[in-house]
Structures are given as structure tokens and as C-alpha cells.
mmCIF file of C-alpha atoms in Angstrom:
data_model
loop_
_atom_site.group_PDB
_atom_site.id
_atom_site.type_symbol
_atom_site.label_atom_id
_atom_site.label_comp_id
_atom_site.label_asym_id
_atom_site.label_seq_id
_atom_site.Cartn_x
_atom_site.Cartn_y
_atom_site.Cartn_z
ATOM 1 C CA MET A 1 248.958 85.797 233.663
ATOM 2 C CA LYS A 2 249.693 83.921 229.230
ATOM 3 C CA GLU A 3 252.729 82.496 228.161
ATOM 4 C CA CYS A 4 255.618 85.457 226.712
ATOM 5 C CA SER A 5 256.857 84.383 222.571
ATOM 6 C CA ARG A 6 260.104 85.137 224.481
ATOM 7 C CA GLU A 7 260.252 82.430 227.560
ATOM 8 C CA ASP A 8 262.152 80.526 225.765
ATOM 9 C CA GLU A 9 265.047 83.740 225.432
ATOM 10 C CA VAL A 10 265.155 84.526 229.085
ATOM 11 C CA LEU A 11 265.390 80.503 229.593
ATOM 12 C CA ASP A 12 268.279 79.545 227.619
ATOM 13 C CA MET A 13 270.157 83.083 229.764
ATOM 14 C CA LEU A 14 269.203 82.727 232.665
ATOM 15 C CA GLN A 15 270.447 78.842 232.381
ATOM 16 C CA SER A 16 273.799 79.229 230.005
ATOM 17 C CA GLY A 17 274.961 83.132 230.747
ATOM 18 C CA GLY A 18 274.392 84.434 227.105
ATOM 19 C CA ARG A 19 276.111 87.099 225.555
ATOM 20 C CA ARG A 20 276.820 90.559 226.314
ATOM 21 C CA GLY A 21 273.869 91.823 224.173
ATOM 22 C CA MET A 22 271.626 89.419 224.001
ATOM 23 C CA GLU A 23 271.847 89.720 227.232
ATOM 24 C CA MET A 24 270.865 93.586 228.002
ATOM 25 C CA ALA A 25 267.769 93.786 225.595
ATOM 26 C CA LEU A 26 266.352 90.093 227.424
ATOM 27 C CA VAL A 27 267.286 92.450 230.955
ATOM 28 C CA GLU A 28 264.887 95.347 229.060
ATOM 29 C CA HIS A 29 261.900 92.125 228.240
ATOM 30 C CA LEU A 30 262.362 91.661 231.534
ATOM 31 C CA GLU A 31 262.016 94.326 233.482
ATOM 32 C CA SER A 32 258.350 94.773 231.697
ATOM 33 C CA CYS A 33 256.905 91.385 231.284
ATOM 34 C CA GLN A 34 255.917 90.124 234.378
ATOM 35 C CA ASN A 35 255.752 86.702 232.727
ATOM 36 C CA CYS A 36 259.354 85.987 232.403
ATOM 37 C CA ALA A 37 259.681 88.243 235.143
ATOM 38 C CA GLU A 38 258.749 85.415 237.115
ATOM 39 C CA LEU A 39 260.113 83.241 235.332
ATOM 40 C CA ALA A 40 264.050 84.340 236.141
ATOM 41 C CA ARG A 41 262.958 84.757 239.731
ATOM 42 C CA VAL A 42 262.013 81.052 240.050
ATOM 43 C CA VAL A 43 264.256 79.902 238.037
ATOM 44 C CA ARG A 44 266.746 81.650 240.066
ATOM 45 C CA ALA A 45 265.982 80.452 243.204
ATOM 46 C CA PHE A 46 265.950 77.024 241.708
ATOM 47 C CA ARG A 47 269.871 77.417 240.412
ATOM 48 C CA GLN A 48 270.723 78.786 244.224
ATOM 49 C CA ASP A 49 268.928 75.418 246.070
ATOM 50 C CA CYS A 50 270.568 73.169 243.630
ATOM 51 C CA GLU A 51 273.455 74.165 243.265
ATOM 52 C CA GLN A 52 273.417 74.102 247.432
ATOM 53 C CA ALA A 53 271.736 71.157 247.418
ATOM 54 C CA ARG A 54 275.299 69.717 244.996
ATOM 55 C CA ASP A 55 277.661 70.543 247.025
ATOM 56 C CA ASN A 56 276.027 69.147 250.969
ATOM 57 C CA ALA A 57 275.203 65.729 249.032
ATOM 58 C CA ARG A 58 275.976 63.217 251.510
ATOM 59 C CA ILE A 59 276.566 60.803 248.609
ATOM 60 C CA PRO A 60 278.653 57.636 249.127
ATOM 61 C CA SER A 61 281.771 56.333 247.784
ATOM 62 C CA ALA A 62 281.350 54.664 244.260
ATOM 63 C CA GLY A 63 283.079 52.276 245.196
ATOM 64 C CA VAL A 64 280.450 51.395 248.746
ATOM 65 C CA VAL A 65 277.773 51.412 246.353
ATOM 66 C CA TRP A 66 279.109 49.080 243.372
ATOM 67 C CA TRP A 67 280.173 46.390 246.454
ATOM 68 C CA ARG A 68 276.655 46.538 248.300
ATOM 69 C CA ALA A 69 274.930 46.117 244.673
ATOM 70 C CA SER A 70 277.427 43.454 243.705
ATOM 71 C CA ILE A 71 276.621 41.694 246.971
ATOM 72 C CA ARG A 72 272.734 42.230 246.420
ATOM 73 C CA ALA A 73 272.677 40.521 243.049
ATOM 74 C CA ARG A 74 274.806 37.760 243.947
ATOM 75 C CA ALA A 75 272.933 36.815 246.362
ATOM 76 C CA ASP A 76 269.396 37.099 244.422
ATOM 77 C CA ALA A 77 271.666 34.804 241.739
ATOM 78 C CA THR A 78 271.725 32.302 244.238
ATOM 79 C CA ARG A 79 267.994 32.814 244.894
ATOM 80 C CA VAL A 80 267.486 32.599 241.840
ATOM 81 C CA VAL A 81 269.919 29.173 241.224
ATOM 82 C CA ASP A 82 268.234 27.034 244.268
ATOM 83 C CA GLN A 83 264.416 28.158 242.867
ATOM 84 C CA PRO A 84 264.634 25.386 240.687
ATOM 85 C CA MET A 85 266.283 23.452 242.556
ATOM 86 C CA THR A 86 263.459 23.460 245.558
ATOM 87 C CA ILE A 87 260.412 23.496 242.190
ATOM 88 C CA ALA A 88 261.799 19.995 241.875
ATOM 89 C CA GLN A 89 262.464 18.932 245.222
ATOM 90 C CA ALA A 90 258.737 19.545 245.627
ATOM 91 C CA VAL A 91 257.353 18.992 242.345
ATOM 92 C CA SER A 92 259.159 15.474 243.193
ATOM 93 C CA ALA A 93 257.058 15.030 247.355
ATOM 94 C CA VAL A 94 253.716 15.924 245.525
ATOM 95 C CA ALA A 95 254.706 12.527 242.714
ATOM 96 C CA VAL A 96 255.215 10.353 245.218
ATOM 97 C CA VAL A 97 252.403 10.823 247.061
ATOM 98 C CA ALA A 98 250.174 10.356 243.463
ATOM 99 C CA LEU A 99 251.918 7.691 243.202
ATOM 100 C CA GLY A 100 251.511 5.973 246.178
ATOM 101 C CA SER A 101 247.788 7.261 246.486
ATOM 102 C CA ALA A 102 247.534 5.469 242.898
ATOM 103 C CA LEU A 103 248.903 1.492 244.679
ATOM 104 C CA ALA A 104 247.578 2.197 247.611
ATOM 105 C CA GLY A 105 243.667 2.695 245.208
ATOM 106 C CA LEU A 106 245.133 -0.781 243.142
ATOM 107 C CA ALA A 107 246.011 -3.009 246.017
ATOM 108 C CA TRP A 108 242.616 -1.976 247.363
ATOM 109 C CA GLU A 109 240.144 -3.316 244.453
ATOM 110 C CA SER A 110 242.012 -6.634 245.411
ATOM 111 C CA PHE A 111 240.759 -6.844 249.196
ATOM 112 C CA PRO A 112 237.728 -8.968 249.305
ATOM 113 C CA PRO A 113 234.707 -6.901 249.068
ATOM 114 C CA LEU A 114 233.395 -4.798 251.867
ATOM 115 C CA PRO A 115 229.948 -4.053 253.120
ATOM 116 C CA PRO A 116 230.005 -0.303 250.944
ATOM 117 C CA LEU A 117 231.201 2.182 253.198
ATOM 118 C CA PRO A 118 229.559 6.408 253.004
ATOM 119 C CA ILE A 119 230.854 8.011 250.000
ATOM 120 C CA SER A 120 231.516 10.673 252.470
ATOM 121 C CA LEU A 121 233.386 8.590 255.112
ATOM 122 C CA LEU A 122 236.014 7.468 252.469
ATOM 123 C CA LEU A 123 236.372 10.796 250.806
ATOM 124 C CA VAL A 124 237.237 12.302 254.587
ATOM 125 C CA LEU A 125 239.702 9.233 255.636
ATOM 126 C CA ALA A 126 241.139 10.336 251.601
ATOM 127 C CA ILE A 127 241.925 13.485 252.337
ATOM 128 C CA ALA A 128 242.988 13.523 256.124
ATOM 129 C CA VAL A 129 245.797 9.994 254.240
ATOM 130 C CA CYS A 130 246.641 12.969 252.358
ATOM 131 C CA LEU A 131 247.110 15.790 255.548
ATOM 132 C CA LEU A 132 248.753 13.707 256.722
ATOM 133 C CA VAL A 133 251.291 11.655 253.997
ATOM 134 C CA ALA A 134 251.979 14.939 253.290
ATOM 135 C CA PRO A 135 253.382 17.826 254.425
ATOM 136 C CA LEU A 136 255.971 14.906 256.005
ATOM 137 C CA ALA A 137 257.075 13.861 252.126
ATOM 138 C CA LEU A 138 256.676 17.405 251.828
ATOM 139 C CA VAL A 139 259.644 17.861 254.587
ATOM 140 C CA LEU A 140 261.942 14.974 254.129
ATOM 141 C CA ALA A 141 262.479 16.218 250.254
ATOM 142 C CA LEU A 142 263.716 20.495 251.728
ATOM 143 C CA VAL A 143 265.878 18.988 254.538
ATOM 144 C CA ARG A 144 269.505 19.644 253.566
ATOM 145 C CA GLU A 145 272.140 17.174 253.401
ATOM 146 C CA MET B 1 280.420 25.811 260.485
ATOM 147 C CA ARG B 2 279.421 23.193 258.012
ATOM 148 C CA GLU B 3 281.790 21.795 255.437
ATOM 149 C CA MET B 4 280.931 23.073 251.906
ATOM 150 C CA THR B 5 280.156 20.934 249.894
ATOM 151 C CA LEU B 6 279.918 19.985 245.555
ATOM 152 C CA THR B 7 277.130 20.904 245.300
ATOM 153 C CA ASP B 8 277.401 23.877 247.351
ATOM 154 C CA LEU B 9 280.415 25.586 245.689
ATOM 155 C CA ASP B 10 278.691 24.815 242.368
ATOM 156 C CA ARG B 11 275.984 26.758 243.230
ATOM 157 C CA LEU B 12 278.218 29.604 244.721
ATOM 158 C CA SER B 13 280.276 29.487 241.740
ATOM 159 C CA ALA B 14 277.065 30.042 239.146
ATOM 160 C CA ALA B 15 276.186 32.504 241.312
ATOM 161 C CA THR B 16 278.811 34.695 240.189
ATOM 162 C CA VAL B 17 278.530 33.845 236.722
ATOM 163 C CA GLU B 18 274.956 35.070 238.127
ATOM 164 C CA VAL B 19 276.098 38.244 238.500
ATOM 165 C CA GLU B 20 278.515 39.290 236.225
ATOM 166 C CA LYS B 21 275.949 38.988 233.290
ATOM 167 C CA THR B 22 273.833 40.704 235.066
ATOM 168 C CA LEU B 23 275.401 43.555 236.454
ATOM 169 C CA GLU B 24 274.269 46.304 233.738
ATOM 170 C CA MET B 25 278.572 47.759 232.513
ATOM 171 C CA ASP B 26 281.690 46.617 234.740
ATOM 172 C CA GLU B 27 283.683 48.370 237.939
ATOM 173 C CA ASP B 28 285.707 50.911 236.139
ATOM 174 C CA ALA B 29 282.517 52.231 234.235
ATOM 175 C CA PHE B 30 280.089 52.524 236.960
ATOM 176 C CA ARG B 31 282.457 54.667 238.349
ATOM 177 C CA VAL B 32 282.764 57.030 236.035
ATOM 178 C CA PHE B 33 279.442 57.258 234.780
ATOM 179 C CA TYR B 34 277.912 57.182 238.758
ATOM 180 C CA ASP B 35 280.840 60.168 238.864
ATOM 181 C CA ARG B 36 279.927 62.191 237.129
ATOM 182 C CA THR B 37 275.387 60.991 238.005
ATOM 183 C CA ALA B 38 275.920 61.148 241.952
ATOM 184 C CA ARG B 39 275.362 65.031 242.676
ATOM 185 C CA PRO B 40 272.502 65.436 240.307
ATOM 186 C CA LEU B 41 270.783 62.862 241.432
ATOM 187 C CA TRP B 42 271.531 63.039 245.203
ATOM 188 C CA ALA B 43 269.873 66.575 244.994
ATOM 189 C CA TYR B 44 267.076 65.811 242.875
ATOM 190 C CA LEU B 45 266.251 62.494 245.693
ATOM 191 C CA SER B 46 266.306 65.062 247.879
ATOM 192 C CA ARG B 47 264.418 67.813 246.984
ATOM 193 C CA ILE B 48 261.192 65.636 245.201
ATOM 194 C CA VAL B 49 260.795 63.622 248.346
ATOM 195 C CA GLY B 50 262.040 64.962 251.382
ATOM 196 C CA PRO B 51 263.972 64.584 254.038
ATOM 197 C CA ALA B 52 261.515 62.266 255.330
ATOM 198 C CA HIS B 53 262.798 59.577 252.832
ATOM 199 C CA PRO B 54 266.122 58.388 253.111
ATOM 200 C CA VAL B 55 267.688 59.916 250.352
ATOM 201 C CA GLU B 56 271.061 57.196 250.969
ATOM 202 C CA ASP B 57 268.750 54.396 250.067
ATOM 203 C CA LEU B 58 266.953 55.430 247.164
ATOM 204 C CA LEU B 59 269.731 56.861 245.774
ATOM 205 C CA GLN B 60 271.509 52.803 246.480
ATOM 206 C CA GLU B 61 268.387 51.292 245.153
ATOM 207 C CA THR B 62 267.756 54.143 241.996
ATOM 208 C CA TYR B 63 271.635 52.298 240.847
ATOM 209 C CA TYR B 64 271.196 48.786 241.775
ATOM 210 C CA ARG B 65 267.635 48.572 239.504
ATOM 211 C CA PHE B 66 270.095 50.475 237.014
ATOM 212 C CA LEU B 67 273.220 47.743 237.103
ATOM 213 C CA ARG B 68 270.338 45.104 236.678
ATOM 214 C CA SER B 69 267.731 46.307 234.260
ATOM 215 C CA GLY B 70 269.610 44.818 230.789
ATOM 216 C CA ALA B 71 268.241 48.457 228.897
ATOM 217 C CA VAL B 72 270.212 48.722 226.216
ATOM 218 C CA HIS B 73 271.201 53.332 225.570
ATOM 219 C CA GLU B 74 271.362 54.420 222.673
ATOM 220 C CA SER B 75 273.985 56.846 224.082
ATOM 221 C CA ASP B 76 275.238 58.701 227.317
ATOM 222 C CA ASP B 77 272.759 61.235 228.183
ATOM 223 C CA HIS B 78 269.938 58.112 227.487
ATOM 224 C CA ARG B 79 272.060 56.147 230.265
ATOM 225 C CA ARG B 80 271.780 59.098 232.332
ATOM 226 C CA ARG B 81 267.610 59.986 231.430
ATOM 227 C CA TYR B 82 266.706 56.252 232.435
ATOM 228 C CA LEU B 83 268.586 56.614 235.766
ATOM 229 C CA PHE B 84 266.884 59.671 236.196
ATOM 230 C CA ARG B 85 263.544 57.842 235.609
ATOM 231 C CA ILE B 86 263.584 54.431 237.425
ATOM 232 C CA ALA B 87 265.188 57.291 240.586
ATOM 233 C CA THR B 88 261.296 58.855 239.842
ATOM 234 C CA ASN B 89 260.047 55.713 239.992
ATOM 235 C CA LEU B 90 261.589 54.751 243.218
ATOM 236 C CA ALA B 91 259.912 58.179 244.725
ATOM 237 C CA HIS B 92 256.423 57.721 243.998
ATOM 238 C CA ASP B 93 256.695 54.086 245.229
ATOM 239 C CA ALA B 94 258.387 56.159 248.417
ATOM 240 C CA TYR B 95 255.460 57.947 248.562
ATOM 241 C CA ARG B 96 252.701 56.008 248.130
ATOM 242 C CA ARG B 97 254.484 53.494 251.215
ATOM 243 C CA ARG B 98 254.654 56.953 253.860
ATOM 244 C CA ARG B 99 252.470 59.656 251.852
ATOM 245 C CA PRO B 100 253.740 61.751 255.055
ATOM 246 C CA ALA B 101 252.665 65.211 254.664
ATOM 247 C CA VAL B 102 255.882 67.111 253.769
ATOM 248 C CA ASP B 103 255.808 69.455 257.167
ATOM 249 C CA PRO B 104 257.507 72.976 255.089
ATOM 250 C CA ALA B 105 259.240 73.034 259.061
ATOM 251 C CA GLN B 106 261.083 70.190 257.568
ATOM 252 C CA MET B 107 261.839 70.898 254.489
ATOM 253 C CA ASN B 108 263.274 73.801 256.575
ATOM 254 C CA ARG B 109 265.432 72.854 259.197
ATOM 255 C CA ALA B 110 266.618 69.964 255.582
ATOM 256 C CA THR B 111 267.826 73.241 254.434
ATOM 257 C CA ASP B 112 268.515 75.154 257.000
ATOM 258 C CA PRO B 113 272.252 77.034 256.122
ATOM 259 C CA GLY B 114 273.192 77.371 260.226
ATOM 260 C CA ASP B 115 274.320 81.069 259.799
ATOM 261 C CA PRO B 116 275.121 82.808 257.331
ATOM 262 C CA GLY B 117 278.092 85.012 257.354
ATOM 263 C CA SER B 118 277.038 88.396 255.548
ATOM 264 C CA ALA B 119 273.816 89.588 254.300
ATOM 265 C CA GLY B 120 273.807 88.467 251.119
ATOM 266 C CA GLU B 121 274.182 85.157 252.405
ATOM 267 C CA ALA B 122 271.115 85.684 254.274
ATOM 268 C CA ASP B 123 269.369 86.327 252.175
ATOM 269 C CA ARG B 124 270.319 84.088 249.839
ATOM 270 C CA ALA B 125 269.523 81.408 252.639
ATOM 271 C CA ALA B 126 266.298 83.421 253.471
ATOM 272 C CA ARG B 127 265.722 82.740 249.485
ATOM 273 C CA ARG B 128 266.880 78.659 249.959
ATOM 274 C CA VAL B 129 263.686 78.250 252.792
ATOM 275 C CA ASP B 130 260.643 79.540 251.251
ATOM 276 C CA LEU B 131 261.495 77.656 248.145
ATOM 277 C CA SER B 132 261.854 75.036 250.142
ATOM 278 C CA ARG B 133 258.742 75.660 252.108
ATOM 279 C CA ALA B 134 256.559 76.718 248.395
ATOM 280 C CA LEU B 135 258.048 73.142 246.783
ATOM 281 C CA ALA B 136 256.690 71.494 250.162
ATOM 282 C CA LYS B 137 253.270 72.875 249.045
ATOM 283 C CA LEU B 138 253.768 71.413 245.500
ATOM 284 C CA LYS B 139 252.262 67.991 244.163
ATOM 285 C CA PRO B 140 255.352 65.955 243.916
ATOM 286 C CA ARG B 141 254.992 65.946 239.922
ATOM 287 C CA GLN B 142 255.066 69.136 240.429
ATOM 288 C CA ARG B 143 257.980 69.327 241.641
ATOM 289 C CA GLU B 144 259.691 66.747 239.538
ATOM 290 C CA LEU B 145 258.793 68.399 236.761
ATOM 291 C CA LEU B 146 259.718 72.012 237.884
ATOM 292 C CA TRP B 147 263.727 70.250 239.065
ATOM 293 C CA LEU B 148 265.005 68.476 236.258
ATOM 294 C CA ALA B 149 262.865 72.308 234.366
ATOM 295 C CA TYR B 150 264.621 74.924 235.758
ATOM 296 C CA ALA B 151 267.495 73.161 238.518
ATOM 297 C CA GLN B 152 268.724 70.343 235.964
ATOM 298 C CA GLY B 153 267.900 72.416 232.465
ATOM 299 C CA SER B 154 266.262 68.988 231.141
ATOM 300 C CA SER B 155 264.957 69.721 227.802
ATOM 301 C CA HIS B 156 260.741 68.794 227.495
ATOM 302 C CA GLU B 157 262.042 65.677 225.617
ATOM 303 C CA GLU B 158 264.065 64.530 228.252
ATOM 304 C CA ILE B 159 261.421 65.507 231.002
ATOM 305 C CA ALA B 160 259.045 63.528 229.256
ATOM 306 C CA GLN B 161 261.450 61.016 229.008
ATOM 307 C CA ILE B 162 262.674 60.844 232.654
ATOM 308 C CA LEU B 163 259.092 61.670 234.055
ATOM 309 C CA GLY B 164 256.915 58.511 231.819
ATOM 310 C CA LEU B 165 255.131 61.946 229.827
ATOM 311 C CA LYS B 166 254.372 62.880 226.061
ATOM 312 C CA THR B 167 256.441 65.785 225.156
ATOM 313 C CA GLY B 168 253.449 68.172 223.891
ATOM 314 C CA SER B 169 251.828 68.523 227.389
ATOM 315 C CA ILE B 170 255.154 69.378 229.203
ATOM 316 C CA LYS B 171 255.156 72.956 228.440
ATOM 317 C CA LEU B 172 251.671 73.201 229.853
ATOM 318 C CA LEU B 173 252.254 71.304 232.827
ATOM 319 C CA LEU B 174 256.027 73.812 233.648
ATOM 320 C CA PHE B 175 253.655 76.166 232.750
ATOM 321 C CA ARG B 176 250.803 74.835 235.830
ATOM 322 C CA ALA B 177 253.367 73.978 238.467
ATOM 323 C CA ARG B 178 255.786 77.813 237.811
ATOM 324 C CA ARG B 179 252.571 79.375 237.860
ATOM 325 C CA ARG B 180 251.882 77.937 241.432
ATOM 326 C CA LEU B 181 255.366 78.501 242.784
ATOM 327 C CA ALA B 182 255.505 81.873 241.895
ATOM 328 C CA LEU B 183 252.628 82.639 243.934
ATOM 329 C CA LEU B 184 253.270 80.170 246.372
ATOM 330 C CA LEU B 185 257.282 82.413 246.987
ATOM 331 C CA GLY B 186 255.374 85.970 246.536
ATOM 332 C CA GLU B 187 253.050 85.049 249.438
ATOM 333 C CA PRO B 188 256.017 84.656 252.098
ATOM 334 C CA ASN B 189 253.449 85.179 255.362
ATOM 335 C CA LYS B 190 251.423 82.104 253.972
ATOM 336 C CA VAL B 191 253.537 79.931 252.931
ATOM 337 C CA GLY B 192 254.619 78.445 256.168
ATOM 338 C CA GLN B 193 251.318 78.061 257.425
#
């Protein structure tokens, strides 16, 4: 089936109710044009369904929707306001750990030389210290008063 | 309950200022806008997502995202089309999350008018059930196109803005969707299967 050149006219009539004279001419066209008859059937079905859907819509009141949106926006804003503080606390904790490690390294150099230890053992010791100290520092930094 | 500190008060005050700055419109303007758009929006969502999805939740989420969008609107129509664009995107998210088979039986229950009083009402009720069953067989995009064009009377340009498609492609897509729906409406014995 091909489109009809009068389809837009038919659609306008169905959706707005055109002038009576035009309507009669289009009604005659609908009887002869399969494409426009199909369009009319579909549009009428949709308009009836739309009317029913709108009548039966169970919408909340504007006040309820506004209130819920405000509450949620306030909660989101509070999270946004708190976020820089949490990030600053985490950065501070990491800085403290890094500074402590650097000072420990400098202090280590002042000790008398020890027998050389395997590098792997040194790495394991360094990682163990970080794993123990860093979480503790983060917890202490993030605990609220 | 612990006492509020000065820090807490500052934080709440900052949050209130943030809320006032981030909502699209004030409450009075929102009420006017809501009263004009809520029923059409409800109808649109209920018909394109079907009864498997909580329409009220989608409605609330749509208005929340609209209020928080901060978009600049040229006119009231533009604001309305933007609202429906948000609703369409949320409907797509709902499909992807749940992916239920849109059950024609569920669509039938959703539109069941109960006990129609007269033969005319029974006829209209039967046509509504047929339409719901047929819509359930279509793809989501096709349902959206058809509803916006024939239930809401939106122009091709408006439909293109709402669905994020090119205006030039709407006519052909709509024609195909309509043909498919007409075939389904013309096969009452097969639609419910």
C-alpha cells in the first residue's frame, strides 16, 4: 500500500474536526482510499484510548510531586556539600602516611649499616607497614565528632 | 539524637541554598506546568511501558530530572517536549532493566473497562482492548511514534525532538509502524496469541 497525497488532510480532520464542507469531501475520499481508511481507523482508536487513559490517570497531586522532588534535591545537595570534606580528609590521611614513610626512610639512613637484606624482604616489610598504617589513618581521619 | 553542631547547621544551610539554585522553576510555576502536562504524560508512559512498570515512579522521576536539568527553554512547548524526551529516555531505561515480555493479557487487564453498560460502550471497550493487545506486539519505538502522532497529535518535528530522531525519518517510520498496527488490528483472532 502506498501513501496517499491527502493523508495530511485526513489526519488534520480527524484530529481537529474540520469544516463541514471539507469533512464531507474527505469522508467520500475515505470510502475509496484504503490507505486513508486505515489511517482513520488507527487514529480513532488512539484518540479513544488516549481519552480513557487521561480520564483514568492516577496522578499524584502537584504538591506531592514538588515536595518529593525538593526532599530528594536537598539530600543530593547535602551529599554534594559533604563530598569535598570527605575527599580532603582522605587526601590528608594519604599525605600523613606518605610523610611518615618519608621520615622513617630518613631516620633509617641514620642507623648504622646493617647487613644487606634481600630487596624482596624490604618490599614485603614496606607493603606490610602501608597496609597496617594507611587504613588506620583513614579511619581516624573520617570519624566524625 | 545527638545535638546539631555549627558545622551541621552550616551544612544544612548550604544544602537549602543548593536546592533553591538547582530546581528549574519555583513551586507556583511548577504547579501550573504540572497541571497541564501530568495527565498526558501519565497516559503516554502507561501506554508505552505497559502495566509491568510502575508508572507513578516514572512520572515522579521524570519531573525530578526535569526540575534538576537546568536546561534553557525557548517556549512552553519546548519545555513540554523536553519533559517528554526525559520520560522517553526513562522508559527505555525501564525496558532495559526489566525486559519483560509485554504480555497482551496484562495489557488487556490494564485497559479492561469492567462491565460496559450499553452496546456502544461495549464496542468502544472492545476496540480499546484490541488496541492494547496490538500495541503490546509492537516495538517500544513504534508505540512511542504512534502515540505521539495519533493520540497526542504531535507534529513530525515535535516527535523528532522528543525521540531524538531526524525529522526527515519520522514520516517513513510512522508509516511502517502504522501499517504494522493496522495489520494487527485487522487480525483479532491472532493478536491475543
